[in-house]
mmCIF file of C-alpha atoms in Angstrom:
data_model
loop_
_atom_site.group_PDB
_atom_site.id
_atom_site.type_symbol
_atom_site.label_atom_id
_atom_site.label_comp_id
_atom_site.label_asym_id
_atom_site.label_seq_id
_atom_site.Cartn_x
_atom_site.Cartn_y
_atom_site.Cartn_z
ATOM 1 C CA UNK A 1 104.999 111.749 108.499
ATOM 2 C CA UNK A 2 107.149 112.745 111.247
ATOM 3 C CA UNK A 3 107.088 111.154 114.087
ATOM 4 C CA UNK A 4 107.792 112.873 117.401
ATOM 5 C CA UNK A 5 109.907 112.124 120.066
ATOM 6 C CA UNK A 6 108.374 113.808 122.624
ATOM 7 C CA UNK A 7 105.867 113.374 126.154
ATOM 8 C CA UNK A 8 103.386 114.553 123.691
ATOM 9 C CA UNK A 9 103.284 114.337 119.977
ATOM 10 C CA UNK A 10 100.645 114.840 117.553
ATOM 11 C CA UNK A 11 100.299 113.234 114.146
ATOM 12 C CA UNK A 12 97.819 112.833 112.189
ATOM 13 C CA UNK A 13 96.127 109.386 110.522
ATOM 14 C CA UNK A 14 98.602 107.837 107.956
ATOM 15 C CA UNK A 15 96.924 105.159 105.836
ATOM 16 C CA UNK A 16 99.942 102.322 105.827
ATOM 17 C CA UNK A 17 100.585 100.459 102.699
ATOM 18 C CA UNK A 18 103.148 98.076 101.793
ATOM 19 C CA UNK A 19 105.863 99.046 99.736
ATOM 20 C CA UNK A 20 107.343 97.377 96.901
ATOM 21 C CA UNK A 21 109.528 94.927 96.455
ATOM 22 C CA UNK A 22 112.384 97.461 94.661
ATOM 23 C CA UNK A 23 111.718 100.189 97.716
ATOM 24 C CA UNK A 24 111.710 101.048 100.962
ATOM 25 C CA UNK A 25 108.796 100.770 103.643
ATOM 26 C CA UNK A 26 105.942 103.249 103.295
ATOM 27 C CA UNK A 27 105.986 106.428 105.405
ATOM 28 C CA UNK A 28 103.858 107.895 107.956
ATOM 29 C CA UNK A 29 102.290 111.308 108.404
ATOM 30 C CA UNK A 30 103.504 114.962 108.102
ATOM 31 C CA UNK A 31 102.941 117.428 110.939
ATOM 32 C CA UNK A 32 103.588 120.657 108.400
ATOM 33 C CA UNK A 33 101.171 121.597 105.562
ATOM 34 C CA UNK A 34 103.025 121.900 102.198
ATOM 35 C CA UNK A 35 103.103 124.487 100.169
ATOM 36 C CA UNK A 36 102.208 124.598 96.363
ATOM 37 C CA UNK A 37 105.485 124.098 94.269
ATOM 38 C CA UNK A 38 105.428 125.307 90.852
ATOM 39 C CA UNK A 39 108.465 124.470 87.848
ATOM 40 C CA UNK A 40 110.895 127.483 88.524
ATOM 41 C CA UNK A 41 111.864 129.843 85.327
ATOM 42 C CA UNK A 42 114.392 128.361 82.519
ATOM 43 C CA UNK A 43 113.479 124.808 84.387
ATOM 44 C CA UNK A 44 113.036 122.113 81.619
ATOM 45 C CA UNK A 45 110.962 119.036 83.425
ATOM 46 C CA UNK A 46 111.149 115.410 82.013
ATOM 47 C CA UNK A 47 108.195 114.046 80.720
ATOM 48 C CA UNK A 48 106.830 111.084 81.681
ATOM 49 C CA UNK A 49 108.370 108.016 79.846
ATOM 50 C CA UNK A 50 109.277 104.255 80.035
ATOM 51 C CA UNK A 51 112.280 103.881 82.436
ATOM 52 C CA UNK A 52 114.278 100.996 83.534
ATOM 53 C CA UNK A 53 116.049 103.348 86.360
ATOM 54 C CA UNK A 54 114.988 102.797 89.731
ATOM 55 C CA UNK A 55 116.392 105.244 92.446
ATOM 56 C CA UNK A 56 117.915 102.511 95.429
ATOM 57 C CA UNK A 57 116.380 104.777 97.944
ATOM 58 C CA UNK A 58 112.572 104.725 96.239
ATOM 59 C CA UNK A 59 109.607 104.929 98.768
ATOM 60 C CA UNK A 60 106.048 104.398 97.847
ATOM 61 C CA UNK A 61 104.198 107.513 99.129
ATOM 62 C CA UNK A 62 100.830 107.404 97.111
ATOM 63 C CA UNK A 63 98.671 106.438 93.800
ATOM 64 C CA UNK A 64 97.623 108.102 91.219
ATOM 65 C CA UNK A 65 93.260 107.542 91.608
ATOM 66 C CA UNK A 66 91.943 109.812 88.677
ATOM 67 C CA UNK A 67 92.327 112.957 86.182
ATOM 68 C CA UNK A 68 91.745 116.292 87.919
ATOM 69 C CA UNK A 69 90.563 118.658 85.115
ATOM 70 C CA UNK A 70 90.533 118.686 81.637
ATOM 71 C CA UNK A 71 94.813 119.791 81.323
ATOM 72 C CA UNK A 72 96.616 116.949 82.224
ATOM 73 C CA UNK A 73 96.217 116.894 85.728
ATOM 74 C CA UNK A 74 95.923 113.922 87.804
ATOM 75 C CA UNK A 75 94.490 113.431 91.618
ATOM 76 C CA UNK A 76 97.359 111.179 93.936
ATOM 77 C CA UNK A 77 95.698 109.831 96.946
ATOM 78 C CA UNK A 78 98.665 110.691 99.631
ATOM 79 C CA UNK A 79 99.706 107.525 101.822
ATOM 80 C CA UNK A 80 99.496 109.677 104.785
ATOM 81 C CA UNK A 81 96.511 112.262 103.617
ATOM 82 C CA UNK A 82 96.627 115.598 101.375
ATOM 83 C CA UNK A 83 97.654 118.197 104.180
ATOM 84 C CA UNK A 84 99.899 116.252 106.036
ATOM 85 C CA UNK A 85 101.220 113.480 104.123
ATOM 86 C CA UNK A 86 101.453 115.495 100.777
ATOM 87 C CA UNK A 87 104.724 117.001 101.525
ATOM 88 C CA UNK A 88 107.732 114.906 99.848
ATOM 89 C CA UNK A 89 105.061 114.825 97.045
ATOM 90 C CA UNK A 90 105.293 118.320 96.441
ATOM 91 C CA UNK A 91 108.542 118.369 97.315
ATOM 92 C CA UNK A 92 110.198 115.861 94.890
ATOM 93 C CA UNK A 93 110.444 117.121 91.468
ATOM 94 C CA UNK A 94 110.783 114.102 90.170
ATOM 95 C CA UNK A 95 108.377 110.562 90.485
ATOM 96 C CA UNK A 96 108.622 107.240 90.005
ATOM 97 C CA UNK A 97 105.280 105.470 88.767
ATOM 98 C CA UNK A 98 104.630 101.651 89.286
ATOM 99 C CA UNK A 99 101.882 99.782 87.795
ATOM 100 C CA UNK A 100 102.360 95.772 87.644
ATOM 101 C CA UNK A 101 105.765 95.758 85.352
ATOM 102 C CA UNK A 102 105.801 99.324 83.775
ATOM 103 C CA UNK A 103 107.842 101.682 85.121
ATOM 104 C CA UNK A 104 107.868 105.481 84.490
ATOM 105 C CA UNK A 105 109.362 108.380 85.446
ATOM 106 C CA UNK A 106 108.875 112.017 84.968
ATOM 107 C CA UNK A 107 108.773 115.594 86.498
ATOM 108 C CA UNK A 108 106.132 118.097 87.952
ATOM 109 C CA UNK A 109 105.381 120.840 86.633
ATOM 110 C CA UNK A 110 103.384 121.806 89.413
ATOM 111 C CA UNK A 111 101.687 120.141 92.706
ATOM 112 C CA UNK A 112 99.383 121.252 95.346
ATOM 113 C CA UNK A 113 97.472 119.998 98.129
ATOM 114 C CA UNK A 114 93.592 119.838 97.131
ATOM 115 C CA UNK A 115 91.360 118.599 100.437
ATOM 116 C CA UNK A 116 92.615 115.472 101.269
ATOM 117 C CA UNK A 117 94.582 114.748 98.157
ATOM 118 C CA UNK A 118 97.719 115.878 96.377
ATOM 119 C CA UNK A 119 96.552 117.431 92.509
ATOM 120 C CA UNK A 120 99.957 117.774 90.056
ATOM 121 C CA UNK A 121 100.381 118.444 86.318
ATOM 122 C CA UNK A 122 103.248 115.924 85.130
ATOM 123 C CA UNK A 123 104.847 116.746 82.103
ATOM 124 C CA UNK A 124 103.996 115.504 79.167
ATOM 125 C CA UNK A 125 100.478 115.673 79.881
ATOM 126 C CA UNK A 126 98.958 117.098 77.891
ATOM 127 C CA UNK A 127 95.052 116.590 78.333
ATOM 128 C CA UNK A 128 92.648 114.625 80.595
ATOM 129 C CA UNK A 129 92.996 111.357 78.558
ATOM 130 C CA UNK A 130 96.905 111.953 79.313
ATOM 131 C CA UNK A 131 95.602 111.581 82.873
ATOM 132 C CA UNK A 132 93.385 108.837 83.007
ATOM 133 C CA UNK A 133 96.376 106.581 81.425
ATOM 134 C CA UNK A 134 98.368 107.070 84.733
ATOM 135 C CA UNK A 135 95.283 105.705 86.795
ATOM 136 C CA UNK A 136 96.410 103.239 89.527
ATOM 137 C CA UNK A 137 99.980 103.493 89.099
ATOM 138 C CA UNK A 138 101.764 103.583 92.632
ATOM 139 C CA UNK A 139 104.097 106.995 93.084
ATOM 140 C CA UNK A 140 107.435 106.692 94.616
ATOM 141 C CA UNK A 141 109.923 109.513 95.370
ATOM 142 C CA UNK A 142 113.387 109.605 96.701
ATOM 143 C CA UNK A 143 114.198 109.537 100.267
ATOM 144 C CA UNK A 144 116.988 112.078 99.832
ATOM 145 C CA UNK A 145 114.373 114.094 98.551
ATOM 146 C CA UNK A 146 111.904 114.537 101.545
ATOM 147 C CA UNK A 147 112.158 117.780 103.356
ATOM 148 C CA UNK A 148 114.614 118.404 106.122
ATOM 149 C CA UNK A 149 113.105 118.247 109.339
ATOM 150 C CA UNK A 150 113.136 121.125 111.684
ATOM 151 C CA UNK A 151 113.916 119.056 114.632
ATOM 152 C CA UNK A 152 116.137 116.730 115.980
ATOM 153 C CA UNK A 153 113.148 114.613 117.873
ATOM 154 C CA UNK A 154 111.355 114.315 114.670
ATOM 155 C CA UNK A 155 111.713 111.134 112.452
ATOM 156 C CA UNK A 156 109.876 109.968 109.346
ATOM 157 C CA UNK A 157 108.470 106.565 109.426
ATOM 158 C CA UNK A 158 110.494 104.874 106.920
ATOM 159 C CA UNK A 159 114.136 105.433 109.230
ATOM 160 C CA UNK A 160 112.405 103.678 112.114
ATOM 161 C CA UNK A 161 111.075 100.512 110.759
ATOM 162 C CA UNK A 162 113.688 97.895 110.999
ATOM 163 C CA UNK A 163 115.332 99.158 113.586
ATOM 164 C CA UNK A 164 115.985 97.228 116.597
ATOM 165 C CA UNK A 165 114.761 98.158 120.082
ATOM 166 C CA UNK A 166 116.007 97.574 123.480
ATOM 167 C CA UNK A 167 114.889 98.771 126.901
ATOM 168 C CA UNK A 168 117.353 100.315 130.335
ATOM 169 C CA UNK A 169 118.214 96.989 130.782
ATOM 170 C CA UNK A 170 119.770 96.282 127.053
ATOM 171 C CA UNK A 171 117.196 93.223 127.046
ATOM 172 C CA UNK A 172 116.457 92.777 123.227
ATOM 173 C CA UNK A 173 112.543 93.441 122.379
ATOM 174 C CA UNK A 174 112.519 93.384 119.014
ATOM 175 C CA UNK A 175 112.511 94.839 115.703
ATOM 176 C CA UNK A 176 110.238 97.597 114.356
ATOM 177 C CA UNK A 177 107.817 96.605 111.627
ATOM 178 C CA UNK A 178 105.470 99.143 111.378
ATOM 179 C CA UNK A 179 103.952 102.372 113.114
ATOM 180 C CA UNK A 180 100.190 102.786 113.907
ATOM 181 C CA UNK A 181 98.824 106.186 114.533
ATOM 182 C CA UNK A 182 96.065 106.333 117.005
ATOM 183 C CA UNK A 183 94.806 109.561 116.961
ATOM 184 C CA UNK A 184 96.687 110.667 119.297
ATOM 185 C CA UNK A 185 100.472 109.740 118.719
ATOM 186 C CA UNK A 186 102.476 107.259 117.087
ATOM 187 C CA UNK A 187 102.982 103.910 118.077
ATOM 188 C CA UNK A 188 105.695 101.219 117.652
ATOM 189 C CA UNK A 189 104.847 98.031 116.448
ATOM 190 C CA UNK A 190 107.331 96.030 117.423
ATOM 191 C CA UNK A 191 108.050 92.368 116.321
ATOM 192 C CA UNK A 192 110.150 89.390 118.169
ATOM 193 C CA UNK A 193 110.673 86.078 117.261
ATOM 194 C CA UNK A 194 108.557 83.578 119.889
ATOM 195 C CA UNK A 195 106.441 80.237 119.907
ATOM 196 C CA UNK A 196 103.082 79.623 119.642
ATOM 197 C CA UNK A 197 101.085 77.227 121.635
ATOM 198 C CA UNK A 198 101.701 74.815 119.003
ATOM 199 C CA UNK A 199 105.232 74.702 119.666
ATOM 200 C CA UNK A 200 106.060 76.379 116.630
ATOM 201 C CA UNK A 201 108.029 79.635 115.656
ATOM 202 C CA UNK A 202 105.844 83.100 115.414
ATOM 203 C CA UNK A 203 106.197 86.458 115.664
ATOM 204 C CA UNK A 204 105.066 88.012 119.047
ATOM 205 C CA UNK A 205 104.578 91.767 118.970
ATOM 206 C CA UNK A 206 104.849 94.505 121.128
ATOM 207 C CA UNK A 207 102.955 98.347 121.174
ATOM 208 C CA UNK A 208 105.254 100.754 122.521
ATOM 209 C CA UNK A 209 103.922 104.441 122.189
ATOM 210 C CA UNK A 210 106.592 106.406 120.359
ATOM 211 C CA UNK A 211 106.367 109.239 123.643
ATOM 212 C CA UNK A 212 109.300 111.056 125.418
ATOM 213 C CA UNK A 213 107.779 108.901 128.173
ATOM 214 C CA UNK A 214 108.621 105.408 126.816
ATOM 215 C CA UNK A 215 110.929 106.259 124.186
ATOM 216 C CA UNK A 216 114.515 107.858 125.431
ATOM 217 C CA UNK A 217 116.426 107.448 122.332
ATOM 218 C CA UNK A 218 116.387 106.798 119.020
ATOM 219 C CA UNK A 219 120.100 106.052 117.145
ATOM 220 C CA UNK A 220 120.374 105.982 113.420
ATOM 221 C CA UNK A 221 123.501 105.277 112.722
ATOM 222 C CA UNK A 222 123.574 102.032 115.476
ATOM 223 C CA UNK A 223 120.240 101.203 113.912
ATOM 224 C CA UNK A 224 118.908 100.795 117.488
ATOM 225 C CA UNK A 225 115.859 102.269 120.062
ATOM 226 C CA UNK A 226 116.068 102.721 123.864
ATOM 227 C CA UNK A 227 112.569 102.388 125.865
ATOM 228 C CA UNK A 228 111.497 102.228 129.174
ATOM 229 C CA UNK A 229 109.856 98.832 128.642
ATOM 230 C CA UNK A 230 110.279 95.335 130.230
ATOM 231 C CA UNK A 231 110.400 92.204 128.465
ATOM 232 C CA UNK A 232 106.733 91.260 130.038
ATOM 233 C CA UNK A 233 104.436 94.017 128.812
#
């Protein structure tokens, strides 16, 4: 889910899905596989239960599509695919699961990448049928509890939409709504307010590859990107 500021970063094929209404945007793809996490010794998880607490900083990164095995398990179908969008799964001890109005929470006891899905054992699961319950709920985690990145021109997805993007010039191009991955890198999708050629109000949009090329910085804390990019492209 990283995506890389850089004349030429790889990532691989996030599926994008909209995120709730009580989170943050969806995320894109990880570049690093994640290891299996298992429930460390003397650790006593939280079993999945009815909450009304909802972490501010909740971001949809998957759903729950079937039991895996006969013990409880259940298969997550990753946002951003098992091997490289898995990660914060794995990482996160602890999810949030949305289905319509219920709300649960509850711990893993133990999640690993299977193919192109993420496989965990929740606790309080206690057999397949335990499983099979949790079917099409949507699974949020933290953002404070996605990995660290290794690098400094690395980004996750969710920290660049909304922010707003200017070129050299400090012309205004627009906000970022989304990311597209084409295979190849990541690419800005970058809405500004215009008019259509009925005289009324739309969103134009630009594509701005997120390369070292186009993209010379990238400022958190002011909330803002620099491109090389001119107002007419």
């Amino acid at each position: 889910m990283p995506a890389h500021d850089s004349s030429g970063p790889s990532s691989p094929k996030p599926r994008s899905k909209p995120g709730a209404s009580n989170a943050a945007s969806p995320f894109g793809a990880f570049v690093r596989k994640p290891p299996e996490r298992a429930v460390e010794a003397g650790e006593q998880p939280r079993a999945v239960a009815e909450t009304e607490s909802w972490p501010d900083d909740a971001v949809e990164v998957g759903a729950i599509v079937d039991a895996y095995g006969l013990k409880g398990w259940v298969k997550i179908a990753p946002h951003a695919g098992g091997a490289q969008g898995g990660e914060a799964l794995i990482h996160a001890k602890c999810w949030w699961l949305a289905k319509g109005r219920e709300r649960k929470a509850g711990q893993t006891i133990q999640a690993k990448v299977h193919g192109d899905s993420v496989v965990a054992h929740l606790a309080g699961l206690a057999d397949r049928d335990d499983a099979l319950a949790l079917r099409g709920f949507r699974v949020f985690v933290r953002r404070a509890d996605f990995p660290v990145l290794d690098n400094d021109d690395e980004f996750y997805w969710v920290d660049l939409v909304g922010l707003d993007v200017v070129n050299e010039a400090g012309e205004a191009l627009g906000r970022v709504a989304d990311l597209i991955d084409n295979g190849a890198h990541s690419v800005l999708r970058v809405e500004y307010p215009s008019v259509g050629k009925d005289g009324q109000p739309v969103n134009g949009e630009r594509l701005i590859p997120f390369v070292g090329v186009y993209v010379k910085t990238v400022d958190r804390t002011a909330k803002r990107i620099v491109v090389d990019w001119q107002t007419d492209y």
